[in-house]
Amino acid sequence: MELIIIFGSILLAAILCLSIKNRKSTEYISVIVSLVVFGESVIVSMEVARVGFYTLFHFFYVDALGAIAMLIIALVGLAATVYSVQYLREETTKQIIGFTRVRQYFVLLYLFLAAMFLAVTSGSPIFTWIAIEATTLSTAFLISFYNKPSALEAAWKYLIVNSIGLLLGFFGTLLYFTSLGAIGEGGIITWGVLLSNAVYLDPVIAKIAFIFVLIGYGTKMGLAPMHTWLPDAHGKAPAPISALLSGVLLNVAFIVVLRFKVITDASVGSGFSQKLFIAFGLLSIIVAALIVFTQKSYKRLLAYSSVENMGIVAIGFGFGGGGIFAAILHMMYHSLIKSALFLSSGTIFLKYSSTKIAKVRGVITALPITGVLFLVGLFAITGTPPFGIFLTKILILSAGIQKHLFASVVALLFMVILFVGFFKHAVAIMFGEKPSEIEIEKESAWLVVPPLMLVATALYISFYMPPFLNILITMVVSRF
């Protein structure tokens, strides 16, 4: 019933936003629906923690991994929706967009959220693929939201690269079907059917299939070298959409990869997939660290940080053991902190009308609250205590030292390099001399509260994990 309410509310909100021509009504509906979706997601997650799974109509199946993903989507989606209200009002005031574009924005936003919810709750790998492809289509329009040549270029690049990647992922999915001797209930091929038939899957085909899946969905996840779309898309999309792309969508894609990993491991053992995770994860960290120093846009800077952090999550699963536990926590912390950073970057953009680092100086003076949030977020995302990312990085590297010493040392080295690059840019942005034309004004609570809520949540669960969430994490670790 809860999933019906979630999808029904989202689709109803999209229809109402498209048909209602009163701005306040559109905004109220958007915020209320986001609150409802978050509440229902918590209920589903608690049910999964209690009985181990949540199922509906043999089509929807939510396990512990899906429940964690639902919480991330719902919480970041709520923050992004609340933030979007004032963000779009500011852009309307500046005559950047009109109310028609605002309505289109909320419709596309809810289609995006619906597709991500479907991807993590669908019991069928085919419908999961369709949902991931749907995220590509809905977000392509959001990336090109401002209709500028650079935004249109970023949208087309995003669309083409991800569509090719997902085509490879679909081919890999079909290869897994070669193990099937029977179809699941109602003629639907489910994740459970694939897993139960994994013993009949030819090991060579299993390895080839997983490579296609990892490259295909890894493109959506932002792993190097398939990450080329990510900086452009994150840099040109509206700030709330960048928050969802980086903080949520990358994790959703990785969760799909993990579902295929379980099937592959049942056929050929865990060593094969772990080696691939370490290789792609390490490459992602290295690429991000080397490019950070030359970045001229703070939104692209955050985008490359996402490449690094998804690489860290990948090597966590690659190292295994305690690294898996840390990788799940890292995925959660990254979602919250990175989303808060992108929302804060939107406030900076509204004030300075530029994403270029060279043109943004004295943020801590012009936007005291946002400046502090952005600075705290930058330190948190690079692994500075007391935030949980500091602990997860230590745990992941500790898990790899015994069996993967070289990979652990290289990862640590480039994490330090990336930290230095972030610190260099942060000092310039925060403490440089404020341009004389930038006035100091009171910051809107609508723009401050959402990122503050995300940062506070990340800090809270760094010290105390709610019991039901702890149970979900334990369930996920036991599967890998």
PDB file of N, CA and C in Angstrom, residues 14-102:
ATOM      1  N   ALA A  14       2.685  15.453 -10.461  1.00  0.00           N
ATOM      2  CA  ALA A  14       3.135  15.823 -11.810  1.00  0.00           C
ATOM      3  C   ALA A  14       1.966  16.315 -12.653  1.00  0.00           C
ATOM      4  N   ILE A  15       0.829  15.629 -12.566  1.00  0.00           N
ATOM      5  CA  ILE A  15      -0.361  16.023 -13.334  1.00  0.00           C
ATOM      6  C   ILE A  15      -0.886  17.378 -12.865  1.00  0.00           C
ATOM      7  N   LEU A  16      -0.955  17.567 -11.547  1.00  0.00           N
ATOM      8  CA  LEU A  16      -1.455  18.829 -10.998  1.00  0.00           C
ATOM      9  C   LEU A  16      -0.534  19.994 -11.347  1.00  0.00           C
ATOM     10  N   CYS A  17       0.769  19.763 -11.261  1.00  0.00           N
ATOM     11  CA  CYS A  17       1.719  20.835 -11.599  1.00  0.00           C
ATOM     12  C   CYS A  17       1.613  21.224 -13.062  1.00  0.00           C
ATOM     13  N   LEU A  18       1.254  20.261 -13.891  1.00  0.00           N
ATOM     14  CA  LEU A  18       1.112  20.535 -15.320  1.00  0.00           C
ATOM     15  C   LEU A  18      -0.181  21.292 -15.625  1.00  0.00           C
ATOM     16  N   SER A  19      -1.218  21.050 -14.836  1.00  0.00           N
ATOM     17  CA  SER A  19      -2.533  21.626 -15.136  1.00  0.00           C
ATOM     18  C   SER A  19      -2.860  22.889 -14.338  1.00  0.00           C
ATOM     19  N   ILE A  20      -2.369  22.978 -13.097  1.00  0.00           N
ATOM     20  CA  ILE A  20      -2.670  24.145 -12.252  1.00  0.00           C
ATOM     21  C   ILE A  20      -1.834  25.344 -12.691  1.00  0.00           C
ATOM     22  N   LYS A  21      -2.473  26.494 -12.769  1.00  0.00           N
ATOM     23  CA  LYS A  21      -1.775  27.688 -13.241  1.00  0.00           C
ATOM     24  C   LYS A  21      -1.531  28.704 -12.133  1.00  0.00           C
ATOM     25  N   ASN A  22      -1.695  28.262 -10.886  1.00  0.00           N
ATOM     26  CA  ASN A  22      -1.406  29.123  -9.745  1.00  0.00           C
ATOM     27  C   ASN A  22      -0.075  28.695  -9.135  1.00  0.00           C
ATOM     28  N   ARG A  23       0.864  29.625  -9.042  1.00  0.00           N
ATOM     29  CA  ARG A  23       2.212  29.281  -8.608  1.00  0.00           C
ATOM     30  C   ARG A  23       2.251  28.756  -7.178  1.00  0.00           C
ATOM     31  N   LYS A  24       1.576  29.439  -6.266  1.00  0.00           N
ATOM     32  CA  LYS A  24       1.598  29.009  -4.859  1.00  0.00           C
ATOM     33  C   LYS A  24       1.020  27.606  -4.696  1.00  0.00           C
ATOM     34  N   SER A  25      -0.041  27.324  -5.433  1.00  0.00           N
ATOM     35  CA  SER A  25      -0.642  25.990  -5.356  1.00  0.00           C
ATOM     36  C   SER A  25       0.345  24.928  -5.835  1.00  0.00           C
ATOM     37  N   THR A  26       1.059  25.242  -6.907  1.00  0.00           N
ATOM     38  CA  THR A  26       2.073  24.319  -7.428  1.00  0.00           C
ATOM     39  C   THR A  26       3.158  24.057  -6.389  1.00  0.00           C
ATOM     40  N   GLU A  27       3.593  25.115  -5.733  1.00  0.00           N
ATOM     41  CA  GLU A  27       4.659  24.985  -4.726  1.00  0.00           C
ATOM     42  C   GLU A  27       4.178  24.206  -3.508  1.00  0.00           C
ATOM     43  N   TYR A  28       2.971  24.502  -3.025  1.00  0.00           N
ATOM     44  CA  TYR A  28       2.426  23.792  -1.863  1.00  0.00           C
ATOM     45  C   TYR A  28       2.259  22.303  -2.163  1.00  0.00           C
ATOM     46  N   ILE A  29       1.726  22.005  -3.333  1.00  0.00           N
ATOM     47  CA  ILE A  29       1.519  20.608  -3.723  1.00  0.00           C
ATOM     48  C   ILE A  29       2.861  19.865  -3.759  1.00  0.00           C
ATOM     49  N   SER A  30       3.861  20.507  -4.333  1.00  0.00           N
ATOM     50  CA  SER A  30       5.181  19.888  -4.467  1.00  0.00           C
ATOM     51  C   SER A  30       5.785  19.553  -3.107  1.00  0.00           C
ATOM     52  N   VAL A  31       5.723  20.512  -2.187  1.00  0.00           N
ATOM     53  CA  VAL A  31       6.307  20.308  -0.853  1.00  0.00           C
ATOM     54  C   VAL A  31       5.521  19.250  -0.073  1.00  0.00           C
ATOM     55  N   ILE A  32       4.190  19.328  -0.123  1.00  0.00           N
ATOM     56  CA  ILE A  32       3.354  18.370   0.629  1.00  0.00           C
ATOM     57  C   ILE A  32       3.576  16.943   0.122  1.00  0.00           C
ATOM     58  N   VAL A  33       3.594  16.787  -1.195  1.00  0.00           N
ATOM     59  CA  VAL A  33       3.811  15.447  -1.766  1.00  0.00           C
ATOM     60  C   VAL A  33       5.188  14.907  -1.381  1.00  0.00           C
ATOM     61  N   SER A  34       6.196  15.765  -1.373  1.00  0.00           N
ATOM     62  CA  SER A  34       7.545  15.337  -0.977  1.00  0.00           C
ATOM     63  C   SER A  34       7.568  14.856   0.472  1.00  0.00           C
ATOM     64  N   LEU A  35       6.827  15.537   1.330  1.00  0.00           N
ATOM     65  CA  LEU A  35       6.732  15.116   2.731  1.00  0.00           C
ATOM     66  C   LEU A  35       6.026  13.759   2.848  1.00  0.00           C
ATOM     67  N   VAL A  36       4.952  13.588   2.082  1.00  0.00           N
ATOM     68  CA  VAL A  36       4.223  12.316   2.093  1.00  0.00           C
ATOM     69  C   VAL A  36       5.120  11.174   1.612  1.00  0.00           C
ATOM     70  N   VAL A  37       5.836  11.421   0.534  1.00  0.00           N
ATOM     71  CA  VAL A  37       6.728  10.399  -0.031  1.00  0.00           C
ATOM     72  C   VAL A  37       7.828  10.028   0.964  1.00  0.00           C
ATOM     73  N   PHE A  38       8.371  11.021   1.637  1.00  0.00           N
ATOM     74  CA  PHE A  38       9.405  10.742   2.632  1.00  0.00           C
ATOM     75  C   PHE A  38       8.839   9.898   3.778  1.00  0.00           C
ATOM     76  N   GLY A  39       7.665  10.266   4.271  1.00  0.00           N
ATOM     77  CA  GLY A  39       7.044   9.524   5.362  1.00  0.00           C
ATOM     78  C   GLY A  39       6.759   8.074   4.983  1.00  0.00           C
ATOM     79  N   GLU A  40       6.231   7.864   3.780  1.00  0.00           N
ATOM     80  CA  GLU A  40       5.921   6.501   3.329  1.00  0.00           C
ATOM     81  C   GLU A  40       7.206   5.698   3.102  1.00  0.00           C
ATOM     82  N   SER A  41       8.255   6.356   2.662  1.00  0.00           N
ATOM     83  CA  SER A  41       9.543   5.665   2.458  1.00  0.00           C
ATOM     84  C   SER A  41      10.118   5.188   3.786  1.00  0.00           C
ATOM     85  N   VAL A  42       9.961   5.997   4.818  1.00  0.00           N
ATOM     86  CA  VAL A  42      10.406   5.592   6.161  1.00  0.00           C
ATOM     87  C   VAL A  42       9.617   4.376   6.631  1.00  0.00           C
ATOM     88  N   ILE A  43       8.317   4.371   6.383  1.00  0.00           N
ATOM     89  CA  ILE A  43       7.468   3.246   6.791  1.00  0.00           C
ATOM     90  C   ILE A  43       7.909   1.963   6.074  1.00  0.00           C
ATOM     91  N   VAL A  44       8.148   2.050   4.776  1.00  0.00           N
ATOM     92  CA  VAL A  44       8.607   0.883   4.007  1.00  0.00           C
ATOM     93  C   VAL A  44       9.941   0.384   4.544  1.00  0.00           C
ATOM     94  N   SER A  45      10.853   1.301   4.809  1.00  0.00           N
ATOM     95  CA  SER A  45      12.185   0.930   5.297  1.00  0.00           C
ATOM     96  C   SER A  45      12.110   0.245   6.655  1.00  0.00           C
ATOM     97  N   MET A  46      11.260   0.747   7.520  1.00  0.00           N
ATOM     98  CA  MET A  46      11.096   0.135   8.839  1.00  0.00           C
ATOM     99  C   MET A  46      10.472  -1.257   8.724  1.00  0.00           C
ATOM    100  N   GLU A  47       9.575  -1.432   7.758  1.00  0.00           N
ATOM    101  CA  GLU A  47       8.971  -2.742   7.524  1.00  0.00           C
ATOM    102  C   GLU A  47      10.025  -3.738   7.024  1.00  0.00           C
ATOM    103  N   VAL A  48      10.894  -3.283   6.137  1.00  0.00           N
ATOM    104  CA  VAL A  48      11.972  -4.140   5.639  1.00  0.00           C
ATOM    105  C   VAL A  48      12.921  -4.515   6.774  1.00  0.00           C
ATOM    106  N   ALA A  49      13.218  -3.558   7.642  1.00  0.00           N
ATOM    107  CA  ALA A  49      14.085  -3.838   8.790  1.00  0.00           C
ATOM    108  C   ALA A  49      13.438  -4.856   9.727  1.00  0.00           C
ATOM    109  N   ARG A  50      12.104  -4.859   9.773  1.00  0.00           N
ATOM    110  CA  ARG A  50      11.390  -5.765  10.682  1.00  0.00           C
ATOM    111  C   ARG A  50      11.277  -7.181  10.135  1.00  0.00           C
ATOM    112  N   VAL A  51      10.920  -7.311   8.841  1.00  0.00           N
ATOM    113  CA  VAL A  51      10.666  -8.651   8.290  1.00  0.00           C
ATOM    114  C   VAL A  51      11.670  -9.072   7.210  1.00  0.00           C
ATOM    115  N   GLY A  52      12.529  -8.175   6.778  1.00  0.00           N
ATOM    116  CA  GLY A  52      13.559  -8.538   5.805  1.00  0.00           C
ATOM    117  C   GLY A  52      13.285  -8.129   4.378  1.00  0.00           C
ATOM    118  N   PHE A  53      12.017  -7.851   4.038  1.00  0.00           N
ATOM    119  CA  PHE A  53      11.684  -7.448   2.673  1.00  0.00           C
ATOM    120  C   PHE A  53      10.291  -6.808   2.655  1.00  0.00           C
ATOM    121  N   TYR A  54       9.975  -6.204   1.517  1.00  0.00           N
ATOM    122  CA  TYR A  54       8.649  -5.615   1.301  1.00  0.00           C
ATOM    123  C   TYR A  54       8.278  -5.948  -0.133  1.00  0.00           C
ATOM    124  N   THR A  55       7.117  -6.535  -0.314  1.00  0.00           N
ATOM    125  CA  THR A  55       6.724  -6.930  -1.670  1.00  0.00           C
ATOM    126  C   THR A  55       5.297  -6.491  -1.970  1.00  0.00           C
ATOM    127  N   LEU A  56       5.013  -6.308  -3.267  1.00  0.00           N
ATOM    128  CA  LEU A  56       3.681  -5.863  -3.695  1.00  0.00           C
ATOM    129  C   LEU A  56       3.434  -6.348  -5.117  1.00  0.00           C
ATOM    130  N   PHE A  57       2.361  -7.123  -5.301  1.00  0.00           N
ATOM    131  CA  PHE A  57       1.910  -7.576  -6.628  1.00  0.00           C
ATOM    132  C   PHE A  57       2.935  -8.416  -7.396  1.00  0.00           C
ATOM    133  N   HIS A  58       3.884  -9.033  -6.746  1.00  0.00           N
ATOM    134  CA  HIS A  58       4.942  -9.812  -7.401  1.00  0.00           C
ATOM    135  C   HIS A  58       5.795  -8.958  -8.341  1.00  0.00           C
ATOM    136  N   PHE A  59       5.516  -7.695  -8.412  1.00  0.00           N
ATOM    137  CA  PHE A  59       6.267  -6.797  -9.308  1.00  0.00           C
ATOM    138  C   PHE A  59       7.254  -5.952  -8.519  1.00  0.00           C
ATOM    139  N   PHE A  60       6.818  -5.467  -7.380  1.00  0.00           N
ATOM    140  CA  PHE A  60       7.690  -4.659  -6.531  1.00  0.00           C
ATOM    141  C   PHE A  60       8.317  -5.538  -5.448  1.00  0.00           C
ATOM    142  N   TYR A  61       9.606  -5.359  -5.257  1.00  0.00           N
ATOM    143  CA  TYR A  61      10.308  -6.088  -4.204  1.00  0.00           C
ATOM    144  C   TYR A  61      11.389  -5.170  -3.635  1.00  0.00           C
ATOM    145  N   VAL A  62      11.285  -4.874  -2.352  1.00  0.00           N
ATOM    146  CA  VAL A  62      12.236  -3.986  -1.694  1.00  0.00           C
ATOM    147  C   VAL A  62      13.007  -4.783  -0.653  1.00  0.00           C
ATOM    148  N   ASP A  63      14.314  -4.899  -0.831  1.00  0.00           N
ATOM    149  CA  ASP A  63      15.164  -5.511   0.181  1.00  0.00           C
ATOM    150  C   ASP A  63      15.867  -4.408   0.962  1.00  0.00           C
ATOM    151  N   ALA A  64      16.840  -4.779   1.791  1.00  0.00           N
ATOM    152  CA  ALA A  64      17.517  -3.785   2.632  1.00  0.00           C
ATOM    153  C   ALA A  64      18.231  -2.726   1.793  1.00  0.00           C
ATOM    154  N   LEU A  65      18.869  -3.165   0.708  1.00  0.00           N
ATOM    155  CA  LEU A  65      19.580  -2.221  -0.161  1.00  0.00           C
ATOM    156  C   LEU A  65      18.600  -1.246  -0.811  1.00  0.00           C
ATOM    157  N   GLY A  66      17.457  -1.771  -1.258  1.00  0.00           N
ATOM    158  CA  GLY A  66      16.439  -0.915  -1.851  1.00  0.00           C
ATOM    159  C   GLY A  66      15.832   0.038  -0.845  1.00  0.00           C
ATOM    160  N   ALA A  67      15.686  -0.425   0.403  1.00  0.00           N
ATOM    161  CA  ALA A  67      15.119   0.426   1.451  1.00  0.00           C
ATOM    162  C   ALA A  67      16.033   1.609   1.758  1.00  0.00           C
ATOM    163  N   ILE A  68      17.337   1.349   1.833  1.00  0.00           N
ATOM    164  CA  ILE A  68      18.300   2.439   2.056  1.00  0.00           C
ATOM    165  C   ILE A  68      18.234   3.430   0.902  1.00  0.00           C
ATOM    166  N   ALA A  69      18.143   2.905  -0.325  1.00  0.00           N
ATOM    167  CA  ALA A  69      18.050   3.779  -1.499  1.00  0.00           C
ATOM    168  C   ALA A  69      16.783   4.619  -1.459  1.00  0.00           C
ATOM    169  N   MET A  70      15.679   4.028  -1.039  1.00  0.00           N
ATOM    170  CA  MET A  70      14.425   4.778  -0.942  1.00  0.00           C
ATOM    171  C   MET A  70      14.543   5.939   0.045  1.00  0.00           C
ATOM    172  N   LEU A  71      15.188   5.699   1.165  1.00  0.00           N
ATOM    173  CA  LEU A  71      15.386   6.771   2.150  1.00  0.00           C
ATOM    174  C   LEU A  71      16.213   7.908   1.568  1.00  0.00           C
ATOM    175  N   ILE A  72      17.265   7.557   0.835  1.00  0.00           N
ATOM    176  CA  ILE A  72      18.127   8.578   0.224  1.00  0.00           C
ATOM    177  C   ILE A  72      17.346   9.392  -0.802  1.00  0.00           C
ATOM    178  N   ILE A  73      16.610   8.693  -1.681  1.00  0.00           N
ATOM    179  CA  ILE A  73      15.826   9.386  -2.712  1.00  0.00           C
ATOM    180  C   ILE A  73      14.805  10.318  -2.076  1.00  0.00           C
ATOM    181  N   ALA A  74      14.104   9.805  -1.069  1.00  0.00           N
ATOM    182  CA  ALA A  74      13.033  10.581  -0.447  1.00  0.00           C
ATOM    183  C   ALA A  74      13.555  11.794   0.311  1.00  0.00           C
ATOM    184  N   LEU A  75      14.637  11.618   1.073  1.00  0.00           N
ATOM    185  CA  LEU A  75      15.160  12.724   1.875  1.00  0.00           C
ATOM    186  C   LEU A  75      15.782  13.808   1.006  1.00  0.00           C
ATOM    187  N   VAL A  76      16.651  13.406   0.076  1.00  0.00           N
ATOM    188  CA  VAL A  76      17.269  14.393  -0.812  1.00  0.00           C
ATOM    189  C   VAL A  76      16.215  15.002  -1.730  1.00  0.00           C
ATOM    190  N   GLY A  77      15.243  14.189  -2.152  1.00  0.00           N
ATOM    191  CA  GLY A  77      14.151  14.713  -2.976  1.00  0.00           C
ATOM    192  C   GLY A  77      13.347  15.764  -2.243  1.00  0.00           C
ATOM    193  N   LEU A  78      13.091  15.539  -0.949  1.00  0.00           N
ATOM    194  CA  LEU A  78      12.380  16.526  -0.132  1.00  0.00           C
ATOM    195  C   LEU A  78      13.184  17.821  -0.036  1.00  0.00           C
ATOM    196  N   ALA A  79      14.472  17.707   0.267  1.00  0.00           N
ATOM    197  CA  ALA A  79      15.325  18.900   0.383  1.00  0.00           C
ATOM    198  C   ALA A  79      15.390  19.665  -0.940  1.00  0.00           C
ATOM    199  N   ALA A  80      15.538  18.933  -2.035  1.00  0.00           N
ATOM    200  CA  ALA A  80      15.636  19.571  -3.355  1.00  0.00           C
ATOM    201  C   ALA A  80      14.332  20.266  -3.736  1.00  0.00           C
ATOM    202  N   THR A  81      13.200  19.653  -3.396  1.00  0.00           N
ATOM    203  CA  THR A  81      11.896  20.247  -3.726  1.00  0.00           C
ATOM    204  C   THR A  81      11.663  21.529  -2.938  1.00  0.00           C
ATOM    205  N   VAL A  82      11.919  21.486  -1.625  1.00  0.00           N
ATOM    206  CA  VAL A  82      11.746  22.680  -0.791  1.00  0.00           C
ATOM    207  C   VAL A  82      12.674  23.794  -1.273  1.00  0.00           C
ATOM    208  N   TYR A  83      13.909  23.443  -1.567  1.00  0.00           N
ATOM    209  CA  TYR A  83      14.883  24.427  -2.046  1.00  0.00           C
ATOM    210  C   TYR A  83      14.442  25.026  -3.387  1.00  0.00           C
ATOM    211  N   SER A  84      13.866  24.180  -4.246  1.00  0.00           N
ATOM    212  CA  SER A  84      13.479  24.628  -5.593  1.00  0.00           C
ATOM    213  C   SER A  84      12.455  25.747  -5.559  1.00  0.00           C
ATOM    214  N   VAL A  85      11.612  25.773  -4.535  1.00  0.00           N
ATOM    215  CA  VAL A  85      10.564  26.791  -4.441  1.00  0.00           C
ATOM    216  C   VAL A  85      11.164  28.194  -4.505  1.00  0.00           C
ATOM    217  N   GLN A  86      12.092  28.487  -3.602  1.00  0.00           N
ATOM    218  CA  GLN A  86      12.688  29.819  -3.565  1.00  0.00           C
ATOM    219  C   GLN A  86      13.707  30.011  -4.677  1.00  0.00           C
ATOM    220  N   TYR A  87      14.422  28.944  -5.011  1.00  0.00           N
ATOM    221  CA  TYR A  87      15.430  29.019  -6.076  1.00  0.00           C
ATOM    222  C   TYR A  87      14.792  29.468  -7.392  1.00  0.00           C
ATOM    223  N   LEU A  88      13.676  28.860  -7.742  1.00  0.00           N
ATOM    224  CA  LEU A  88      12.994  29.226  -8.985  1.00  0.00           C
ATOM    225  C   LEU A  88      12.321  30.591  -8.877  1.00  0.00           C
ATOM    226  N   ARG A  89      11.895  30.974  -7.671  1.00  0.00           N
ATOM    227  CA  ARG A  89      11.332  32.315  -7.474  1.00  0.00           C
ATOM    228  C   ARG A  89      12.396  33.381  -7.739  1.00  0.00           C
ATOM    229  N   GLU A  90      13.599  33.118  -7.253  1.00  0.00           N
ATOM    230  CA  GLU A  90      14.705  34.057  -7.481  1.00  0.00           C
ATOM    231  C   GLU A  90      15.021  34.180  -8.973  1.00  0.00           C
ATOM    232  N   GLU A  91      15.006  33.056  -9.664  1.00  0.00           N
ATOM    233  CA  GLU A  91      15.312  33.089 -11.094  1.00  0.00           C
ATOM    234  C   GLU A  91      14.187  33.739 -11.883  1.00  0.00           C
ATOM    235  N   THR A  92      12.960  33.596 -11.409  1.00  0.00           N
ATOM    236  CA  THR A  92      11.833  34.274 -12.059  1.00  0.00           C
ATOM    237  C   THR A  92      11.944  35.777 -11.855  1.00  0.00           C
ATOM    238  N   THR A  93      12.345  36.189 -10.658  1.00  0.00           N
ATOM    239  CA  THR A  93      12.523  37.617 -10.361  1.00  0.00           C
ATOM    240  C   THR A  93      13.576  38.231 -11.283  1.00  0.00           C
ATOM    241  N   LYS A  94      14.624  37.463 -11.557  1.00  0.00           N
ATOM    242  CA  LYS A  94      15.690  37.939 -12.447  1.00  0.00           C
ATOM    243  C   LYS A  94      15.324  37.794 -13.921  1.00  0.00           C
ATOM    244  N   GLN A  95      14.098  37.287 -14.175  1.00  0.00           N
ATOM    245  CA  GLN A  95      13.578  37.082 -15.538  1.00  0.00           C
ATOM    246  C   GLN A  95      14.413  36.090 -16.335  1.00  0.00           C
ATOM    247  N   ILE A  96      15.002  35.122 -15.623  1.00  0.00           N
ATOM    248  CA  ILE A  96      15.739  34.057 -16.289  1.00  0.00           C
ATOM    249  C   ILE A  96      14.759  33.034 -16.853  1.00  0.00           C
ATOM    250  N   ILE A  97      13.689  32.769 -16.084  1.00  0.00           N
ATOM    251  CA  ILE A  97      12.647  31.837 -16.511  1.00  0.00           C
ATOM    252  C   ILE A  97      11.278  32.430 -16.203  1.00  0.00           C
ATOM    253  N   GLY A  98      10.241  31.841 -16.811  1.00  0.00           N
ATOM    254  CA  GLY A  98       8.865  32.244 -16.526  1.00  0.00           C
ATOM    255  C   GLY A  98       8.124  31.130 -15.802  1.00  0.00           C
ATOM    256  N   PHE A  99       6.857  31.367 -15.467  1.00  0.00           N
ATOM    257  CA  PHE A  99       6.097  30.390 -14.687  1.00  0.00           C
ATOM    258  C   PHE A  99       5.862  29.095 -15.471  1.00  0.00           C
ATOM    259  N   THR A 100       5.757  29.203 -16.793  1.00  0.00           N
ATOM    260  CA  THR A 100       5.581  27.992 -17.605  1.00  0.00           C
ATOM    261  C   THR A 100       6.752  27.038 -17.413  1.00  0.00           C
ATOM    262  N   ARG A 101       7.953  27.595 -17.384  1.00  0.00           N
ATOM    263  CA  ARG A 101       9.144  26.776 -17.169  1.00  0.00           C
ATOM    264  C   ARG A 101       9.157  26.195 -15.751  1.00  0.00           C
ATOM    265  N   VAL A 102       8.630  26.944 -14.800  1.00  0.00           N
ATOM    266  CA  VAL A 102       8.554  26.446 -13.418  1.00  0.00           C
ATOM    267  C   VAL A 102       7.673  25.213 -13.361  1.00  0.00           C
TER     268      VAL A 102
END
